[in-house]
Structure formats: C-alpha cells, structure tokens
CSV table of C-alpha atoms and ligand atoms in Angstrom, one decimal:
chain,number,residue,atom,x,y,z
A,118,MET,CA,-16.6,10.4,-9.1
A,119,TYR,CA,-14.9,7.7,-7.2
A,120,LYS,CA,-16.0,4.5,-6.6
A,121,VAL,CA,-15.6,3.5,-3.4
A,122,VAL,CA,-16.7,0.0,-2.0
A,123,GLU,CA,-16.0,0.8,1.7
A,124,LYS,CA,-15.0,3.1,4.3
A,125,PHE,CA,-14.1,2.5,8.2
A,126,VAL,CA,-12.4,3.6,11.0
A,127,SER,CA,-9.7,1.2,12.3
A,128,ILE,CA,-6.4,0.9,13.7
A,129,ASN,CA,-3.9,1.0,11.0
A,130,GLY,CA,-2.4,-2.5,10.7
A,131,GLU,CA,0.2,-1.8,8.2
A,132,GLY,CA,2.9,0.9,7.3
A,133,ARG,CA,4.3,3.7,8.8
A,134,ARG,CA,1.9,4.5,11.0
A,135,ALA,CA,1.0,0.8,12.3
A,136,GLY,CA,-1.3,0.9,15.5
A,137,GLN,CA,-2.9,4.9,15.0
A,138,LEU,CA,-6.1,5.2,14.2
A,139,ALA,CA,-7.0,5.8,10.6
A,140,VAL,CA,-9.7,6.3,8.0
A,141,PHE,CA,-9.4,3.7,5.3
A,142,ILE,CA,-11.0,4.5,1.6
A,143,ARG,CA,-11.0,1.2,-0.1
A,144,PHE,CA,-11.6,2.0,-4.0
A,145,ALA,CA,-13.3,-0.7,-6.6
A,146,ASN,CA,-11.2,-2.6,-9.1
A,147,CYS,CA,-7.3,-3.5,-10.0
A,148,ASN,CA,-5.6,-4.0,-12.4
A,149,LEU,CA,-3.6,-7.2,-11.0
A,150,ASP,CA,-4.8,-10.5,-9.6
A,151,CYS,CA,-2.1,-11.2,-6.6
A,152,SER,CA,-2.3,-15.1,-5.8
A,153,TYR,CA,-2.9,-13.8,-2.1
A,154,CYS,CA,-5.2,-10.9,-2.5
A,155,ASP,CA,-6.8,-10.4,0.9
A,156,THR,CA,-9.6,-7.9,-0.7
A,157,ALA,CA,-10.3,-9.8,-4.2
A,158,TRP,CA,-13.7,-9.4,-3.6
A,159,ALA,CA,-13.5,-5.7,-4.3
A,160,ASN,CA,-11.5,-6.5,-7.3
A,161,GLU,CA,-15.0,-7.9,-9.1
A,162,ASP,CA,-16.5,-6.3,-12.1
A,163,ASP,CA,-20.1,-6.5,-10.1
A,164,VAL,CA,-18.4,-5.1,-6.6
A,165,ALA,CA,-21.4,-2.5,-5.2
A,166,TYR,CA,-19.8,1.1,-5.0
A,167,THR,CA,-20.7,3.9,-3.9
A,168,LEU,CA,-19.7,7.1,-6.7
A,169,MET,CA,-18.3,9.9,-4.3
A,170,THR,CA,-16.8,13.5,-5.2
A,171,LYS,CA,-14.0,14.6,-3.6
A,172,GLU,CA,-15.8,16.9,-1.7
A,173,GLU,CA,-18.0,14.0,-0.3
A,174,ILE,CA,-14.9,12.0,0.5
A,175,VAL,CA,-13.0,14.4,2.6
A,176,GLU,CA,-16.4,15.4,4.6
A,177,ALA,CA,-16.8,11.5,5.2
A,178,ILE,CA,-13.1,12.0,6.5
A,179,LYS,CA,-13.8,15.0,8.6
A,180,ALA,CA,-16.9,13.5,9.8
A,181,THR,CA,-14.9,10.9,11.6
A,182,ASP,CA,-12.4,13.2,13.7
A,183,VAL,CA,-9.6,10.9,12.6
A,184,LYS,CA,-6.5,12.9,11.4
A,185,ASN,CA,-4.7,9.4,9.8
A,186,VAL,CA,-6.3,8.6,6.1
A,187,THR,CA,-5.5,5.5,3.9
A,188,LEU,CA,-6.5,5.2,0.6
A,189,THR,CA,-6.4,1.8,-0.7
A,190,GLY,CA,-8.3,-0.7,-3.0
A,191,GLY,CA,-8.4,-2.7,-5.5
A,192,GLU,CA,-5.7,-0.4,-7.0
A,193,PRO,CA,-6.6,3.3,-6.0
A,194,LEU,CA,-4.1,5.2,-8.6
A,195,LEU,CA,-6.6,3.4,-11.2
A,196,GLN,CA,-9.5,5.9,-10.5
A,197,ASP,CA,-10.4,8.6,-13.0
A,198,GLU,CA,-9.3,11.5,-11.5
A,199,ILE,CA,-7.1,10.5,-8.6
A,200,PHE,CA,-4.5,12.9,-9.1
A,201,GLU,CA,-7.1,15.5,-8.4
A,202,LEU,CA,-8.2,13.8,-5.3
A,203,ILE,CA,-4.7,13.4,-4.2
A,204,ASP,CA,-3.9,17.1,-5.0
A,205,TYR,CA,-7.1,18.1,-2.9
A,206,LEU,CA,-6.4,15.5,-0.2
A,207,SER,CA,-2.7,17.0,0.0
A,208,LYS,CA,-4.0,21.0,0.7
A,209,ASP,CA,-5.3,19.5,4.3
A,210,GLN,CA,-2.6,20.3,6.8
A,211,GLU,CA,-4.4,18.7,9.4
A,212,LEU,CA,-4.5,15.1,7.7
A,213,PHE,CA,-2.2,12.5,7.3
A,214,ILE,CA,-2.5,10.7,3.9
A,215,GLU,CA,-1.2,7.6,2.6
A,216,ILE,CA,-1.7,5.7,-0.6
A,217,GLU,CA,-1.5,2.0,-0.8
A,218,THR,CA,-0.4,1.5,-4.3
A,219,ASN,CA,0.7,-2.1,-6.4
A,220,GLY,CA,3.8,-1.0,-8.1
A,221,SER,CA,2.4,-1.2,-11.4
A,222,VAL,CA,1.3,2.4,-11.7
A,223,SER,CA,3.2,5.1,-12.3
A,224,ILE,CA,3.5,7.2,-9.3
A,225,LYS,CA,6.0,10.6,-11.4
A,226,GLU,CA,3.3,12.4,-11.8
A,227,PHE,CA,2.3,13.0,-8.3
A,228,SER,CA,5.7,14.6,-7.2
A,229,LYS,CA,4.4,17.7,-8.9
A,230,ILE,CA,2.2,17.6,-5.4
A,231,THR,CA,3.5,20.3,-2.8
A,232,ASN,CA,3.2,18.2,0.2
A,233,ARG,CA,2.5,14.9,-1.8
A,234,PRO,CA,1.3,12.1,0.5
A,235,LEU,CA,3.1,8.8,1.5
A,236,PHE,CA,2.8,6.1,-0.7
A,237,THR,CA,3.3,2.5,0.2
A,238,MET,CA,4.4,1.0,-2.8
A,239,ASP,CA,4.2,-2.6,-3.2
A,240,TYR,CA,6.8,-4.4,-5.3
A,241,LYS,CA,5.1,-7.6,-6.3
A,242,LEU,CA,7.3,-11.3,-6.0
A,243,PRO,CA,7.6,-14.2,-7.9
A,244,SER,CA,4.8,-15.9,-5.5
A,245,SER,CA,1.9,-13.4,-6.3
A,246,ASN,CA,2.6,-14.1,-10.1
A,247,MET,CA,2.2,-10.4,-10.8
A,248,GLU,CA,6.2,-9.7,-10.7
A,249,GLU,CA,6.0,-8.8,-14.8
A,250,LYS,CA,3.9,-6.2,-14.1
A,251,MET,CA,6.2,-4.2,-12.2
A,252,LEU,CA,7.4,-0.7,-12.8
A,253,ILE,CA,10.8,-0.1,-12.1
A,254,ASP,CA,10.6,3.8,-13.1
A,255,ASN,CA,9.4,3.9,-10.0
A,256,PHE,CA,12.0,3.2,-8.0
A,257,HIS,CA,12.9,6.8,-9.3
A,258,HIS,CA,10.5,8.5,-8.2
A,259,ILE,CA,9.9,7.2,-4.7
A,260,LYS,CA,10.9,9.3,-1.6
A,261,LYS,CA,12.4,9.0,1.9
A,262,GLN,CA,9.4,9.5,3.4
A,263,ASP,CA,7.5,6.4,1.2
A,264,ILE,CA,7.5,2.5,1.8
A,265,VAL,CA,8.5,-0.2,-0.7
A,266,LYS,CA,7.2,-3.0,0.6
A,267,PHE,CA,7.7,-6.5,-0.2
A,268,VAL,CA,5.0,-9.2,0.5
A,269,VAL,CA,6.8,-12.6,0.9
A,270,GLY,CA,5.0,-16.2,0.5
A,271,SER,CA,8.2,-18.2,0.5
A,272,SER,CA,11.9,-18.5,0.8
A,273,SER,CA,12.4,-17.6,-3.3
A,274,ASP,CA,10.4,-14.5,-2.7
A,275,LEU,CA,12.6,-13.7,0.6
A,276,GLU,CA,15.7,-14.5,-1.8
A,277,ARG,CA,14.3,-12.0,-4.7
A,278,ALA,CA,13.4,-9.4,-2.5
A,279,ARG,CA,16.7,-9.3,-1.1
A,280,ASP,CA,18.1,-9.3,-4.9
A,281,ILE,CA,16.0,-6.2,-5.4
A,282,ILE,CA,16.9,-4.2,-2.3
A,283,ASP,CA,20.5,-4.8,-3.1
A,284,GLN,CA,19.9,-3.9,-7.1
A,285,TYR,CA,18.1,-0.7,-6.7
A,286,GLN,CA,19.9,0.2,-3.4
A,287,LEU,CA,16.1,1.0,-2.2
A,288,THR,CA,17.1,1.4,1.5
A,289,LYS,CA,19.0,4.8,0.7
A,290,LYS,CA,15.8,5.8,-1.1
A,291,SER,CA,13.0,4.6,1.1
A,292,ASN,CA,11.8,3.0,3.8
A,293,VAL,CA,12.1,-0.7,3.0
A,294,TYR,CA,9.7,-3.3,4.8
A,295,ILE,CA,9.3,-7.2,4.5
A,296,SER,CA,5.6,-8.0,5.4
A,297,PRO,CA,4.6,-12.0,5.5
A,298,VAL,CA,1.6,-13.5,3.0
A,299,TYR,CA,-1.1,-13.7,5.6
A,300,GLY,CA,-0.6,-17.7,7.3
A,301,LYS,CA,1.9,-18.8,4.1
A,302,ILE,CA,5.4,-18.4,5.7
A,303,ASP,CA,7.6,-18.6,9.1
A,304,LEU,CA,7.8,-15.4,10.7
A,305,ASP,CA,10.7,-16.7,12.3
A,306,ALA,CA,12.4,-18.0,8.9
A,307,MET,CA,11.5,-14.5,8.2
A,308,VAL,CA,13.7,-13.0,11.1
A,309,GLU,CA,16.1,-16.0,10.4
A,310,PHE,CA,16.8,-15.0,6.9
A,311,MET,CA,17.1,-11.0,8.0
A,312,LYS,CA,19.8,-12.0,10.5
A,313,LYS,CA,21.5,-14.1,8.0
A,314,TYR,CA,21.8,-11.2,5.5
A,315,LYS,CA,22.4,-8.5,8.0
A,316,MET,CA,19.4,-6.9,6.4
A,317,ASN,CA,19.4,-3.1,8.1
A,318,GLU,CA,17.3,-0.6,7.9
A,319,VAL,CA,14.4,-3.2,6.5
A,320,THR,CA,11.4,-3.3,8.5
A,321,MET,CA,9.3,-6.4,9.1
A,322,GLN,CA,5.9,-6.1,9.8
A,323,VAL,CA,3.0,-8.3,10.3
A,324,GLN,CA,-0.8,-7.3,9.7
A,325,LEU,CA,-2.1,-6.2,13.2
A,326,HIS,CA,-5.7,-6.2,12.1
A,327,LYS,CA,-5.2,-9.7,11.2
A,328,ILE,CA,-4.1,-10.5,14.6
A,329,ILE,CA,-7.1,-9.1,16.2
A,330,TRP,CA,-9.9,-10.1,13.5
A,331,GLY,CA,-8.6,-12.7,11.8
A,332,ALA,CA,-8.1,-13.2,8.0
A,333,GLU,CA,-11.3,-13.2,6.6
A,334,ALA,CA,-13.1,-10.0,8.4
A,335,LYS,CA,-14.2,-7.1,6.7
A,336,GLY,CA,-14.2,-3.9,7.3
A,337,VAL,CA,-11.9,-3.8,10.1
B,425,LIG,C1,-5.1,-5.4,-0.6
B,425,LIG,S1,-3.5,-4.1,-1.3
B,425,LIG,C2,-4.4,-2.9,-2.4
B,425,LIG,C3,-3.6,-1.8,-2.4
B,425,LIG,C4,-2.7,-2.5,-3.8
B,425,LIG,N1,-3.6,-2.9,-4.6
B,425,LIG,C5,-1.3,-3.2,-3.4
B,425,LIG,O1,-1.5,-4.1,-3.7
B,425,LIG,O2,-0.5,-2.3,-2.5
B,425,LIG,C6,-3.2,-3.4,0.2
B,425,LIG,C7,-2.0,-4.5,0.7
B,425,LIG,O3,-2.3,-5.5,1.3
B,425,LIG,C8,-1.5,-6.4,0.9
B,425,LIG,N2,-1.8,-8.0,0.9
B,425,LIG,C9,-2.7,-8.4,0.2
B,425,LIG,N3,-3.2,-9.6,0.7
B,425,LIG,C10,-2.4,-9.7,1.2
B,425,LIG,C11,-2.5,-11.2,2.3
B,425,LIG,N4,-3.1,-12.5,2.1
B,425,LIG,N5,-1.3,-11.0,3.2
B,425,LIG,C12,-0.5,-10.1,3.3
B,425,LIG,N6,-0.7,-8.7,2.6
B,425,LIG,C13,-1.6,-9.1,1.9
B,425,LIG,C14,-1.1,-5.8,-0.6
B,425,LIG,O4,0.2,-6.8,-0.8
B,425,LIG,C15,-1.0,-4.4,-0.1
B,425,LIG,O5,0.5,-4.1,0.5
B,426,LIG,N1,-7.0,-2.2,9.9
B,426,LIG,C1,-6.6,-2.1,8.5
B,426,LIG,N2,-5.2,-1.8,8.3
B,426,LIG,C2,-4.9,-1.7,6.9
B,426,LIG,N3,-3.6,-0.8,6.5
B,426,LIG,C3,-3.8,-1.1,5.1
B,426,LIG,C4,-4.6,-1.8,4.6
B,426,LIG,C5,-5.3,-2.1,3.1
B,426,LIG,O1,-5.8,-2.9,2.9
B,426,LIG,O2,-4.6,-1.4,2.3
B,426,LIG,C6,-5.6,-2.2,5.7
B,426,LIG,C7,-6.6,-2.9,6.4
B,426,LIG,O3,-7.4,-3.2,5.4
B,426,LIG,N4,-7.3,-2.4,7.5
B,427,LIG,S1,-2.8,-5.3,-6.4
B,427,LIG,FE1,-3.7,-5.5,-4.4
B,427,LIG,S2,-5.9,-5.4,-5.1
B,427,LIG,FE2,-4.8,-5.9,-6.5
B,427,LIG,S3,-5.0,-8.0,-6.5
B,427,LIG,FE3,-3.1,-7.6,-5.6
B,427,LIG,S4,-3.2,-7.3,-3.4
B,427,LIG,FE4,-5.3,-7.2,-4.2
B,428,LIG,MG1,-6.4,-4.8,3.5
C-alpha cells in the first residue's frame, strides 16, 4: 500500500511536459528537509494520507482520462514497494510517467524496467542545506530522456550548478534544467549567468503553476 497525500489534475508546471495536462500523485514523507521546500506539509509525521494499492492508483489515474502522470511527494522513491508500482505503471503504453526525485535515493534498480519512466532528479545545491545527501552514483544511471535539475536560490548556487554540470558532463548524459527557488533569485540574473558562461544545452524553467495560482495554493 502507498501513502497518498493528494491527487489532482493540473497543467504540469515543471519538466519535459510543462504546460500539458498531468495527473499528480503526491506521496507522504521525505528524508530531506530542503530550506525552500514548497510541500513541507507532506513531510510532516502526522500528515493525513490515504493508503492505496497499485491497482487503485492506476484506477484513479485512468478515471481522469489524462495521459501524463507525475509521481511526486515528499520523496516518492521512499514508498515501500515503489519498484512494483513503477514497474506496473510502465507496462501501460498509453500513459507517460514522470517521477520527481530528490537525488539522494538510488535510481539504479529502475534501469531494469522495460520502458522505464522518465526521472526528473534534483541535485540539491548549497542553499538547500542538503547537498551532502546527494548520491553521485546516480549520475551513472541517468538517461538521455531524464532531467537533472538544479533548483537555484543564490548566485553561489548558480556557480555550484555550473561546476557540477561540467564535472560530470551532464549535458552529454541527460537533459539539464535550472530553475529558481520561487522568489529567491532574479530571473534575469540567471539568464545573464547562462549567457556569461555559454551554458548551451541547459534549459531554464520557472514553475508555471506558481505564476498562475501563486506560491501557497495546494492541489494545483
Ligand atoms: C516538492 S519536490 C518533490 C519531489 C522530490 N522530493 C524532489 O525534491 O525532487 C518537487 C520539485 O519541486 C522543487 N521545489 C520545491 N520547493 C521549491 C521552491 N520553493 N521553488 C522552486 N522549486 C521548488 C523541488 O526542488 C523538486 O524539483
Ligand atoms: N502544476 C504542478 N506541476 C508540478 N510539477 C511538479 C510538481 C511537484 O510538486 O512535484 C508540480 C506541482 O505541484 N504542480
Ligand atoms: S527533497 Fe523534495 S520534498 Fe523533500 S524537502 Fe526537498 S524539496 Fe521537499
Ligand atoms: Mg510542487
């Protein structure tokens, strides 16, 4: 059984399919405590959740008639039997599955899955206070279809992101996105930084749902 704290349909505000409809399944709890986390409520020990089987989750997805699915949280990869759920969802050729993960949990075993879904994997930068938890081995298991995402809250975060992208040659392995911590950094300064260092093949993205509904709205 999986601990689901919310499910909703919205446009995806982030990632490879930003702007398209998606159904979101948000799971409870996380092993990190990022300084900027916009869903910290989902990580509280006493958060209210519904226990769902994988069959119930698929049924809920199918009932929406929406084909893009985002598993998020909290940290989705920490759910018991998450491999079974991802494997099960991957068998459905009609669905396009994305998983948001925090970069501290191994994604290695998911490579076994035929038609493995797309991961958007964060690399947590210094201003998150969580950089020491990053599992560098994950850079060996990231694929071309995936995203390595840097959520940037300061100019030193930008410098660090650039170092990591260069050190691990990430643009050769995967899609690379940089995104602002909401309200924390000048967007034009991010663009100037990209121009200064000729950051070809890096995509800057802002969270569309926060432009539409603001930072505090839940279930959108
Ligand atoms: C809430 S997390 C859940 C999935 C997973 N725990 C993770 O961190 O990737 C989903 C995405 O939202 C991003 N995020 C969280 N708070 C944010 C904020 N205040 N501004 C911008 N992005 C934020 C995270 O960095 C992550 O990429
Ligand atoms: N609209 C919308 N798009 C999203 N893309 C990723 C989200 C997340 O919280 O992981 C998210 C979210 O919370 N809302
Ligand atoms: S890893 Fe994700 S859910 Fe966990 S605290 Fe950080 S942003 Fe929030
Ligand atoms: Mg969100």
